[in-house]
mmCIF file of C-alpha atoms in Angstrom:
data_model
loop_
_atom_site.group_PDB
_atom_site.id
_atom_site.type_symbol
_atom_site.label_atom_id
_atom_site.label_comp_id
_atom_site.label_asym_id
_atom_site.label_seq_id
_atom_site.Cartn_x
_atom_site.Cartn_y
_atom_site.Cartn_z
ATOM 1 C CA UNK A 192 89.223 83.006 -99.606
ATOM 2 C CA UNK A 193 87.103 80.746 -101.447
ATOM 3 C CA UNK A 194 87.219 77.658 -98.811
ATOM 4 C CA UNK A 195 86.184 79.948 -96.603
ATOM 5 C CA UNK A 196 83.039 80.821 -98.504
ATOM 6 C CA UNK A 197 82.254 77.088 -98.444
ATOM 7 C CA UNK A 198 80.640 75.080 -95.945
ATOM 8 C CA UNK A 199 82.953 72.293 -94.960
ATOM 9 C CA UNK A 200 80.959 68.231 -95.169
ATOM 10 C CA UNK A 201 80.935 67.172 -91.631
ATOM 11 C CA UNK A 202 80.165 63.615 -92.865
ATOM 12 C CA UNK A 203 80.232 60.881 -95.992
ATOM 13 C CA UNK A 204 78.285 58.378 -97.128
ATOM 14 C CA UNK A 205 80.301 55.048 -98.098
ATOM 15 C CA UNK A 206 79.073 53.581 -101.389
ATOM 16 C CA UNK A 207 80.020 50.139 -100.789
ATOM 17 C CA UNK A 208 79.188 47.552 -103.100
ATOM 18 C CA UNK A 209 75.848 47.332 -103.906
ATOM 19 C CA UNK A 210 72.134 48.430 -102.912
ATOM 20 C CA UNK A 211 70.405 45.320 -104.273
ATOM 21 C CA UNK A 212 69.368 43.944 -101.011
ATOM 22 C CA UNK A 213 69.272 39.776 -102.363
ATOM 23 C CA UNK A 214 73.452 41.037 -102.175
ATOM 24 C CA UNK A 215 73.940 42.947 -99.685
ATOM 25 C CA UNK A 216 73.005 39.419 -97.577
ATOM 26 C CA UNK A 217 75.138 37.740 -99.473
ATOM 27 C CA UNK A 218 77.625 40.079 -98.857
ATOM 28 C CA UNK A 219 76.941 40.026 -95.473
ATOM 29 C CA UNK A 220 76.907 36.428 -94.875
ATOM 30 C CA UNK A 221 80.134 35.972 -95.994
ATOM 31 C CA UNK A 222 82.273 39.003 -94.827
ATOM 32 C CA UNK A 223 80.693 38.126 -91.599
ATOM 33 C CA UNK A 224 81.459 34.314 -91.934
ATOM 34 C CA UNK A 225 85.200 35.227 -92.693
ATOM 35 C CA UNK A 226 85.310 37.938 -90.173
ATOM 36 C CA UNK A 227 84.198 34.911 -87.038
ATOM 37 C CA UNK A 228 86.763 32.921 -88.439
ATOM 38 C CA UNK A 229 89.487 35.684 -88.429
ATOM 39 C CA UNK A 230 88.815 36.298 -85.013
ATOM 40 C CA UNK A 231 88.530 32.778 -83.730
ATOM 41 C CA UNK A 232 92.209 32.029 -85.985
ATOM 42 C CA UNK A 233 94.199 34.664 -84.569
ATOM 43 C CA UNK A 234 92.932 34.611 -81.372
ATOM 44 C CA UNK A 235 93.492 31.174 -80.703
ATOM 45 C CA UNK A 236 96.695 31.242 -82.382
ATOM 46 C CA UNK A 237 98.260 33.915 -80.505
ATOM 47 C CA UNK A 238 96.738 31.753 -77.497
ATOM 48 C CA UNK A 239 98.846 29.160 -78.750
ATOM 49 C CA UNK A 240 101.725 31.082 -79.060
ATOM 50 C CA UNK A 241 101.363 32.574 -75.365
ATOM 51 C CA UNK A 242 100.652 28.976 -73.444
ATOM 52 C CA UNK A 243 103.560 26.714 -75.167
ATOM 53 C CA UNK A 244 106.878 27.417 -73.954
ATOM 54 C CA UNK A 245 108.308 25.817 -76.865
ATOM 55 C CA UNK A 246 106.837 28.646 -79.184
ATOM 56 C CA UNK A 247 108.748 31.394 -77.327
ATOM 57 C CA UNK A 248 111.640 31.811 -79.561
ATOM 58 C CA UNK A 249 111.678 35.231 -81.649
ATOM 59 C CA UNK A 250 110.272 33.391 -85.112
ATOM 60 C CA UNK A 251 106.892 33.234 -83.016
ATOM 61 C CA UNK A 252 107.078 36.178 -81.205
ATOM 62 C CA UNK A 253 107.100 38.250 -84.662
ATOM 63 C CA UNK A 254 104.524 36.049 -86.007
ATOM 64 C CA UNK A 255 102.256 36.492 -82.528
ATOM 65 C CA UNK A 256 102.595 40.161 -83.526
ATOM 66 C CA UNK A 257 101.462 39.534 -86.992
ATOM 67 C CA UNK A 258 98.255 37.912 -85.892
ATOM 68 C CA UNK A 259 97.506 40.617 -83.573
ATOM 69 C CA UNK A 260 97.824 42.925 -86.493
ATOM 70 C CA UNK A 261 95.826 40.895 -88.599
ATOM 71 C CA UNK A 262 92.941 40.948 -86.243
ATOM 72 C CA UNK A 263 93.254 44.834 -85.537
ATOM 73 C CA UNK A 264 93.466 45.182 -89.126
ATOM 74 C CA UNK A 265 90.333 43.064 -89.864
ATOM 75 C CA UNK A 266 88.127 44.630 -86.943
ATOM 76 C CA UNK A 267 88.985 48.515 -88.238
ATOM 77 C CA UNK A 268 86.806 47.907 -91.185
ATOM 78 C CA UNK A 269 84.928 44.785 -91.479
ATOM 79 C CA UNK A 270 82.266 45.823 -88.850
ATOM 80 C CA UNK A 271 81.720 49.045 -90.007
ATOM 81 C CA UNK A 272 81.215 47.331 -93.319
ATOM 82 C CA UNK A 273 78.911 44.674 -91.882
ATOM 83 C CA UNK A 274 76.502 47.491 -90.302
ATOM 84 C CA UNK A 275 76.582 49.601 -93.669
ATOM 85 C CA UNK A 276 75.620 46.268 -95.860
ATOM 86 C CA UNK A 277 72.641 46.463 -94.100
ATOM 87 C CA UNK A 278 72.112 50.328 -93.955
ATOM 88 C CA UNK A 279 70.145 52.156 -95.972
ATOM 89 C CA UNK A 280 72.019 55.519 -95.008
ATOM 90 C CA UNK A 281 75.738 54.091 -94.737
ATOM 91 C CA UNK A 282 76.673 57.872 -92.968
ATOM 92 C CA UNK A 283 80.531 58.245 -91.467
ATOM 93 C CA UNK A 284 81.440 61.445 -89.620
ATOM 94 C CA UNK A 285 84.978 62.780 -91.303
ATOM 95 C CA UNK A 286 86.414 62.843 -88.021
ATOM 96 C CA UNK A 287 85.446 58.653 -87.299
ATOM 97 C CA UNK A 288 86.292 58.597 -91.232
ATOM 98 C CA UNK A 289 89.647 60.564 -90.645
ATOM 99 C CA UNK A 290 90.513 58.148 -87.237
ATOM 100 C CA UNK A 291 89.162 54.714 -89.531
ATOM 101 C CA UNK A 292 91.921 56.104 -92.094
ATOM 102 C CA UNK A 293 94.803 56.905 -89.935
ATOM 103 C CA UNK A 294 94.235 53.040 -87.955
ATOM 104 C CA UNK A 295 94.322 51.634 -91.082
ATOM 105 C CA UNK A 296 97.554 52.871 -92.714
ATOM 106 C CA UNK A 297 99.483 53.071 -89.114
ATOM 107 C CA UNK A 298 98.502 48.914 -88.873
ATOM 108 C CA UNK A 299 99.388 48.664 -92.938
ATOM 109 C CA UNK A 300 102.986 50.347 -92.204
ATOM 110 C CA UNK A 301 103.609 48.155 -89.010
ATOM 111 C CA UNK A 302 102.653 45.010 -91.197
ATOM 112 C CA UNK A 303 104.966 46.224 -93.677
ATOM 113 C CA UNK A 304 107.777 46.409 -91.625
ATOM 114 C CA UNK A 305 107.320 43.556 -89.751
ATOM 115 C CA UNK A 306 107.431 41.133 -92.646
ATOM 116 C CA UNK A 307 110.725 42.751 -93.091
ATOM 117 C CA UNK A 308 111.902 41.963 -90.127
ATOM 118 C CA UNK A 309 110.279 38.655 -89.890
ATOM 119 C CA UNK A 310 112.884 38.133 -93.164
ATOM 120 C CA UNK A 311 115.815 39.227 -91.383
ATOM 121 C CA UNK A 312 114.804 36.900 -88.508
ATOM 122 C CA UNK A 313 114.720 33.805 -90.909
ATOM 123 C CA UNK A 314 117.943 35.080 -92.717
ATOM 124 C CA UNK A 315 119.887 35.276 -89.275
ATOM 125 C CA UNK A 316 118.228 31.692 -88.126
ATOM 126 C CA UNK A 317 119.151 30.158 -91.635
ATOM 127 C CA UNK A 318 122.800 31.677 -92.437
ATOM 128 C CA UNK A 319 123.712 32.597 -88.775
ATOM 129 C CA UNK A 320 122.884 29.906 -86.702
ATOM 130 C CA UNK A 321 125.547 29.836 -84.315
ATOM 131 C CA UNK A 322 124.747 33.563 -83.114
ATOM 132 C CA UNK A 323 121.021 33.630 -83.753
ATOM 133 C CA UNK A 324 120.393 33.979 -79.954
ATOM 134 C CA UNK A 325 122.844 36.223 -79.792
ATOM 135 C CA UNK A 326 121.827 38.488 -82.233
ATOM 136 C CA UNK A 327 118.169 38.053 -82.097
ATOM 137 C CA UNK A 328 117.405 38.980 -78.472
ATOM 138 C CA UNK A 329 114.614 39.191 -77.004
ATOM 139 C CA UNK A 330 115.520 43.060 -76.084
ATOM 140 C CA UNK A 331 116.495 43.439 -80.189
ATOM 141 C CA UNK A 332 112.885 42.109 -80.391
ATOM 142 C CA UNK A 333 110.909 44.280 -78.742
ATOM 143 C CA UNK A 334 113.023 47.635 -79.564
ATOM 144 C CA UNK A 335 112.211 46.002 -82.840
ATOM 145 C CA UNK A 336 108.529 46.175 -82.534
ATOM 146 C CA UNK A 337 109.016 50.000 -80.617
ATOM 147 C CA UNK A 338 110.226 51.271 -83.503
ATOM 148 C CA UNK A 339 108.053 49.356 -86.418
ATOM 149 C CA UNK A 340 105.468 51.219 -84.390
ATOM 150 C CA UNK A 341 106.760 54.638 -83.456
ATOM 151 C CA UNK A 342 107.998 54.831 -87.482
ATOM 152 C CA UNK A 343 104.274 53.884 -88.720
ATOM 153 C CA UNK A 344 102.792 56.502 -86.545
ATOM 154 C CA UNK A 345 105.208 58.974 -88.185
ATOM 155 C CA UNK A 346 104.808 58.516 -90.908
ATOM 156 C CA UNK A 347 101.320 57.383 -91.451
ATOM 157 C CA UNK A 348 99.831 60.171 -88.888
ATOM 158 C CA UNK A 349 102.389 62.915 -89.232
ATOM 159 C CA UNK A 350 101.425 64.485 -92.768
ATOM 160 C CA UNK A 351 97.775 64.640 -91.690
ATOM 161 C CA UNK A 352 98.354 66.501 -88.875
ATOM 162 C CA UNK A 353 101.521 68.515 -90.678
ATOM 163 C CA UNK A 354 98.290 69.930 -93.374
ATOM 164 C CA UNK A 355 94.919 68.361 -92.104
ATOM 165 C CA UNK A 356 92.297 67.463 -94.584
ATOM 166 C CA UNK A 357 89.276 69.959 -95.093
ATOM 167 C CA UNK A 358 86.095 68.975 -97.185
ATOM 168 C CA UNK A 359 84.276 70.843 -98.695
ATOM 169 C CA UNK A 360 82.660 69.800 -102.071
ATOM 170 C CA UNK A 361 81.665 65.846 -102.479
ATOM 171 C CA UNK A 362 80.304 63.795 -99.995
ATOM 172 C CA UNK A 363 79.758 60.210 -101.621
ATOM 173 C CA UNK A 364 83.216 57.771 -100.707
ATOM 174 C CA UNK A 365 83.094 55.303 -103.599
ATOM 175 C CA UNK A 366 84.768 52.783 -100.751
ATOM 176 C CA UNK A 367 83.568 50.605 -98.065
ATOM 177 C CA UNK A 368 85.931 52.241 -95.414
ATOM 178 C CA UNK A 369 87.369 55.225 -95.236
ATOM 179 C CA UNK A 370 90.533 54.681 -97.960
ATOM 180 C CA UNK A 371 93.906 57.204 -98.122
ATOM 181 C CA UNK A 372 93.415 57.548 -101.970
ATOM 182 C CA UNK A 373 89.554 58.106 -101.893
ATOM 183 C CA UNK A 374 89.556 60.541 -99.459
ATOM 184 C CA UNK A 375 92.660 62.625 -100.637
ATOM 185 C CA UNK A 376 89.941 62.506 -103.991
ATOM 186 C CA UNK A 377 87.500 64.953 -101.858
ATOM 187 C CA UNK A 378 89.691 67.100 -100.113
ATOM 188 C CA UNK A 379 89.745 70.635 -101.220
ATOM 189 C CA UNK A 380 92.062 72.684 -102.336
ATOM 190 C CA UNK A 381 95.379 71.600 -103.840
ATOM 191 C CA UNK A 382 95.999 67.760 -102.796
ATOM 192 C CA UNK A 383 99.866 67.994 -104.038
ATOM 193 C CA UNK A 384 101.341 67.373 -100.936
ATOM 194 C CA UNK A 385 99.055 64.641 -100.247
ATOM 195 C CA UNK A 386 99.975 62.553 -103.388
ATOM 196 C CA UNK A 387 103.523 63.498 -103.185
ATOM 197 C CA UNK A 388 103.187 62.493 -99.187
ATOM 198 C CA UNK A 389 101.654 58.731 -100.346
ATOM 199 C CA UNK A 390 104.161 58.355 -102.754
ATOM 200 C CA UNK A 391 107.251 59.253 -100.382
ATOM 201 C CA UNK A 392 105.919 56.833 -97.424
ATOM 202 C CA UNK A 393 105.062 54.641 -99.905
ATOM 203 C CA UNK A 394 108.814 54.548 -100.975
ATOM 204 C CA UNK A 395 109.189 53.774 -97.151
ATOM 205 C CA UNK A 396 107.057 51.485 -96.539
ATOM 206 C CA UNK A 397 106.063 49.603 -99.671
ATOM 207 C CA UNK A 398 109.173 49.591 -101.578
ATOM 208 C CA UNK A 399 112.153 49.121 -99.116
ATOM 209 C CA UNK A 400 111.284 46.366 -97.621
ATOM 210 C CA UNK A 401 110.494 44.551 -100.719
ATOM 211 C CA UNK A 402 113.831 44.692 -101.628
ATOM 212 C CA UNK A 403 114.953 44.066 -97.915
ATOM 213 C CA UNK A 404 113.057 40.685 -97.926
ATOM 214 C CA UNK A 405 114.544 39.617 -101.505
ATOM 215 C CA UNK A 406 117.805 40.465 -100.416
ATOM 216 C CA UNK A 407 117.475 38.321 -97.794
ATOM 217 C CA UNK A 408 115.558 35.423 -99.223
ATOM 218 C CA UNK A 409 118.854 35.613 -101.637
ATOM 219 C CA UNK A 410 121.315 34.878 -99.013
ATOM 220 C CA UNK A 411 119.372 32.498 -97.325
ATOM 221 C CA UNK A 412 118.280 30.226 -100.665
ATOM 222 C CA UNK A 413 122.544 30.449 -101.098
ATOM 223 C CA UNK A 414 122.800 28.906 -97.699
ATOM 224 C CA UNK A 415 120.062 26.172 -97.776
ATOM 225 C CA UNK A 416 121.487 25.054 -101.274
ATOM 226 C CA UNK A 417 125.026 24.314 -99.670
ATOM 227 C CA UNK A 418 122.991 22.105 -96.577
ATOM 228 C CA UNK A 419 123.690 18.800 -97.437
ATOM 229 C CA UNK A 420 120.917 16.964 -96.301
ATOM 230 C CA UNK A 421 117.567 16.649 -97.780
ATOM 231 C CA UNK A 422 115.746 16.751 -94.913
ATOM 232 C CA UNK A 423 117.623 19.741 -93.686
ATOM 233 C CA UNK A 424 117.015 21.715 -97.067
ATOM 234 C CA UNK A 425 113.517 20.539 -96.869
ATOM 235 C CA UNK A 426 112.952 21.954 -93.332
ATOM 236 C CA UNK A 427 114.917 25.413 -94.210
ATOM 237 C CA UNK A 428 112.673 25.371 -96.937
ATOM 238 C CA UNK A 429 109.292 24.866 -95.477
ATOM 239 C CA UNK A 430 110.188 27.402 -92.679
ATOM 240 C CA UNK A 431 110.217 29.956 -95.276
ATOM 241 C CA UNK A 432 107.696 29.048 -97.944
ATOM 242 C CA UNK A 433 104.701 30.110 -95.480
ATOM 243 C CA UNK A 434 106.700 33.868 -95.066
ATOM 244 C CA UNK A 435 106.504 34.013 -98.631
ATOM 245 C CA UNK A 436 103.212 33.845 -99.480
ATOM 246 C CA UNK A 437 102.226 35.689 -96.888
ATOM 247 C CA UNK A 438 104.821 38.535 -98.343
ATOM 248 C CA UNK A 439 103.472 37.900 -101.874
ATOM 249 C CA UNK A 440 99.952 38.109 -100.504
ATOM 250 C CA UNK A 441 100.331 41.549 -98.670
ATOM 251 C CA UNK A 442 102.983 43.277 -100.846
ATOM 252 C CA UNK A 443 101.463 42.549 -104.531
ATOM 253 C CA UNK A 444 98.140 43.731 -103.443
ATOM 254 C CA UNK A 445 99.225 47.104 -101.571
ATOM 255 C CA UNK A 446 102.315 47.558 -104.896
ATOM 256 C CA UNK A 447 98.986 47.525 -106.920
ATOM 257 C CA UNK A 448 96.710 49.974 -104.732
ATOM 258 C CA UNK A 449 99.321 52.483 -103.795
ATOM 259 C CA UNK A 450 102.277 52.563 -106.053
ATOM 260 C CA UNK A 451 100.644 52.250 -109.209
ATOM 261 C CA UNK A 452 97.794 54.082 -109.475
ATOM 262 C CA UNK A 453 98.198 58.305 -109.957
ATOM 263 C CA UNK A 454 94.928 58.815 -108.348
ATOM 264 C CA UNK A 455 91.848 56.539 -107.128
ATOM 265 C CA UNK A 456 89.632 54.469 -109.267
ATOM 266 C CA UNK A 457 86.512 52.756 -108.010
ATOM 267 C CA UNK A 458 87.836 49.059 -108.918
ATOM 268 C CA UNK A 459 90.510 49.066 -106.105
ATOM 269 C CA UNK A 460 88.236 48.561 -103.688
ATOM 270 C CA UNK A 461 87.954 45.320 -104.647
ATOM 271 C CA UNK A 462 91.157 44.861 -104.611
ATOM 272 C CA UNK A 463 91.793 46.276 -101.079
ATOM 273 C CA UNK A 464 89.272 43.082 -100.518
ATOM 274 C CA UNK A 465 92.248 41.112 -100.073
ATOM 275 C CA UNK A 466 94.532 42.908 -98.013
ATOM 276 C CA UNK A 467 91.590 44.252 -95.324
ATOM 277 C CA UNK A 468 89.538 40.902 -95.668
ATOM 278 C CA UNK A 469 90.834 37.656 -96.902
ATOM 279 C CA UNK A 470 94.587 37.716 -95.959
ATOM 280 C CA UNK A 471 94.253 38.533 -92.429
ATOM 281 C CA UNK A 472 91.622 35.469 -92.326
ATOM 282 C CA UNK A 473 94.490 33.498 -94.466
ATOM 283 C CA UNK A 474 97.569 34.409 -92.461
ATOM 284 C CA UNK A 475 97.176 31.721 -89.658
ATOM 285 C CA UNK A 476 95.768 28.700 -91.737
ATOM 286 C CA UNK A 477 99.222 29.483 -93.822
ATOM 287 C CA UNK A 478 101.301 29.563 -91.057
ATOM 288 C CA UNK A 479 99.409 26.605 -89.207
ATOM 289 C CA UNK A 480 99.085 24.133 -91.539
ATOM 290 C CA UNK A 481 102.543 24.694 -93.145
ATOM 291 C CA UNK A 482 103.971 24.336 -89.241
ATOM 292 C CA UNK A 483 104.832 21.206 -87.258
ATOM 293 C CA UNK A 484 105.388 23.042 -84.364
ATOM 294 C CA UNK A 485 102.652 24.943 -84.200
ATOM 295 C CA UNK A 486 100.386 21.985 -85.230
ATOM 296 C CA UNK A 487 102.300 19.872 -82.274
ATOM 297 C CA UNK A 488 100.944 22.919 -80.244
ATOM 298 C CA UNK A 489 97.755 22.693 -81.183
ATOM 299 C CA UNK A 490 97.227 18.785 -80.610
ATOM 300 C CA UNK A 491 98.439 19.488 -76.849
ATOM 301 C CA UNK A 492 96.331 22.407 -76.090
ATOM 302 C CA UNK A 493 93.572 20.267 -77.769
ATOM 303 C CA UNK A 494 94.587 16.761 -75.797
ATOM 304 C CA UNK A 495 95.151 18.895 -72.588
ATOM 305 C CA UNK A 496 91.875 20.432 -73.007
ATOM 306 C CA UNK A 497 90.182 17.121 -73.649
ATOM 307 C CA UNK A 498 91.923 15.433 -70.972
ATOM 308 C CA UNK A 499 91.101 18.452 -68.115
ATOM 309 C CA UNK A 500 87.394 17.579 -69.907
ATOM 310 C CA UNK A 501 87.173 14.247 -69.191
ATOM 311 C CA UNK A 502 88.390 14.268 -65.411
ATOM 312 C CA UNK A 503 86.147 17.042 -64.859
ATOM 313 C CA UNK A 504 83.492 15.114 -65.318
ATOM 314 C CA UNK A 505 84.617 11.717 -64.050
ATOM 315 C CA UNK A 506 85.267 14.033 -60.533
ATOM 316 C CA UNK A 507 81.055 15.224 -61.293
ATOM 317 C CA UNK A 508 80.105 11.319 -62.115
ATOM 318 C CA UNK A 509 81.622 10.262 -59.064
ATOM 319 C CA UNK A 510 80.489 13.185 -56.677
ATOM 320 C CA UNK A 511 76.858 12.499 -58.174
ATOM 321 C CA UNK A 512 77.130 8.739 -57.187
ATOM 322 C CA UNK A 513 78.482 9.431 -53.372
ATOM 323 C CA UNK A 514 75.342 11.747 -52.965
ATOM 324 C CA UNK A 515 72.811 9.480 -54.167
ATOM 325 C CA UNK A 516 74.089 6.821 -52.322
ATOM 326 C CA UNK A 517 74.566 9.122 -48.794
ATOM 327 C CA UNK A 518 70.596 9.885 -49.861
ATOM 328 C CA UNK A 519 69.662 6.307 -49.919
ATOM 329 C CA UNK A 520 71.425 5.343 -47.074
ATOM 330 C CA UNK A 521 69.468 8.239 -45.371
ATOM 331 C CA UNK A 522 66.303 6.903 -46.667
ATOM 332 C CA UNK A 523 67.226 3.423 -45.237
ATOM 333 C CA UNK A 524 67.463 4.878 -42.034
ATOM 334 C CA UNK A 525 64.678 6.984 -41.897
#
């Protein structure tokens, strides 16, 4: 009875950072700096992926996968941010807000999972090398990736449509985008299952495979420490290193936001800084520089390119010199 004596907010206003407007352009200058070259990486790096045959092996079909994630994850909220910096009335409908939210933790879950996997896929290469082909597929890949998806959708989407949200009382999101823990702060009513809901799929998503990936970084640091040669430890060893960061990167920021915090304070979103902004930008200079094969790849597209270039416009030199001379021959004659 008394949320239905309340008018329910049909919209919030994001906070952001700051209304001084010397730093909102700052701000805006360099989210929009690292957003360009977030794009450009990915992109061009799933390009990469895509055009050299050499790169189709399962390693760099998961990590095509996490690019494209990256830039999804990137383009849910940096815009949005980008036009607010600059915005005196930074105004979100809940139901954009409610969509914005949903994106965001269904491409968070997926992530999750697929550095888990990504793991398993290095453990199998490292400890199982006779039967990685065998075991990793290319049909265990992409049921792989059907159900890293169909399980994020469940259960990132599910609870909010098992009890959706209803607002009612504040109307100011102390966030940039439209954050799980900030807006389970404004819903009305008793928010219970919510918190109990983020702390269950956080067990799921956050926790598990943690543990999965250490498990198998375990196994496969006991089988590069019984490889003989240097070089081969070395290689085993670089394979992995950029996985690792990448896992530290992700995981130790999302541990922080979701799984140890009862309720939302105003200083995580800085911290979700690095998980929406920075990493995704970070993710393909790790794996990239760290790579010989996908640098290899690189210098080919990049020698191709330049090569297809240059004959191009040999082919336009030449053409240009067979019509002058066919004019001045004309000119002779007339």
């Amino acid at each position: 009875m008394e949320l239905e004596n309340q008018t329910l907010i049909k919209e919030f206003i994001l906070v952001g950072f700051s209304q001084n407007f010397p730093i909102c352009i700052f701000i805006f200058l360099l989210f929009f700096s690292i957003y360009i070259l977030t794009v450009l990486e990915n992109v061009f790096l799933i390009f990469t992926i895509i055009v050299s045959s050499k790169l189709h092996t399962p390693m760099y079909y998961f990590l095509c996968n996490l690019s494209f994630l990256d830039f999804c994850f990137s383009s849910s909220t940096v815009p949005k941010l980008l036009i607010d910096v600059l915005s005196e009335e930074r105004r979100i409908s809940v139901v954009d807000c409610l969509s914005q939210m949903n994106l965001v933790l269904v491409l968070g879950g997926i992530e999750c999972l697929l550095l888990a996997v990504m793991a398993y896929d290095r453990y199998i290469a490292i400890c199982f090398p006779l039967y990685y082909t065998v075991i990793m597929s290319w049909r265990v890949c992409r049921y792989s990736t059907v159900i890293m998806w169909s399980a994020s959708l469940l259960f990132s989407v599910g609870p909010t449509l098992i009890k959706p949200f209803e607002f009612c009382q504040e109307n100011r999101l102390d966030h940039f985008f439209c954050e799980v823990l900030a807006i389970v702060e404004l819903a009305c009513g008793d928010i219970s299952f919510y918190k109990i809901t983020i702390v269950v799929v956080g067990l799921f998503t956050l926790l598990t495979p943690p543990i999965f990936i250490i498990g198998s970084y375990i196994c496969i640091i006991s089988s590069i420490l019984k490889i003989h040669s240097s070089h081969g430890r070395y290689k085993a060893f670089s394979t992995c290193a950029s996985h690792l960061i990448v896992v530290f990167m992700f995981f130790g920021t999302s541990l922080t936001m979701y799984m140890g915090q009862a309720s939302f304070s105003a200083y995580l979103k800085y911290i979700s800084l690095n998980y929406m902004v920075f990493t995704p930008a970070l993710n393909p200079l790790i794996y990239s520089l760290r790579n010989n094969e996908v640098k290899e790849a690189f210098r080919k597209i990049l020698t191709n390119y330049t090569t297809f270039g240059s004959s191009h416009t040999e082919r336009a030199s030449r053409l240009g010199h067979v019509i002058i001379s066919m004019a001045a021959v004309g000119s002779k004659e007339g």
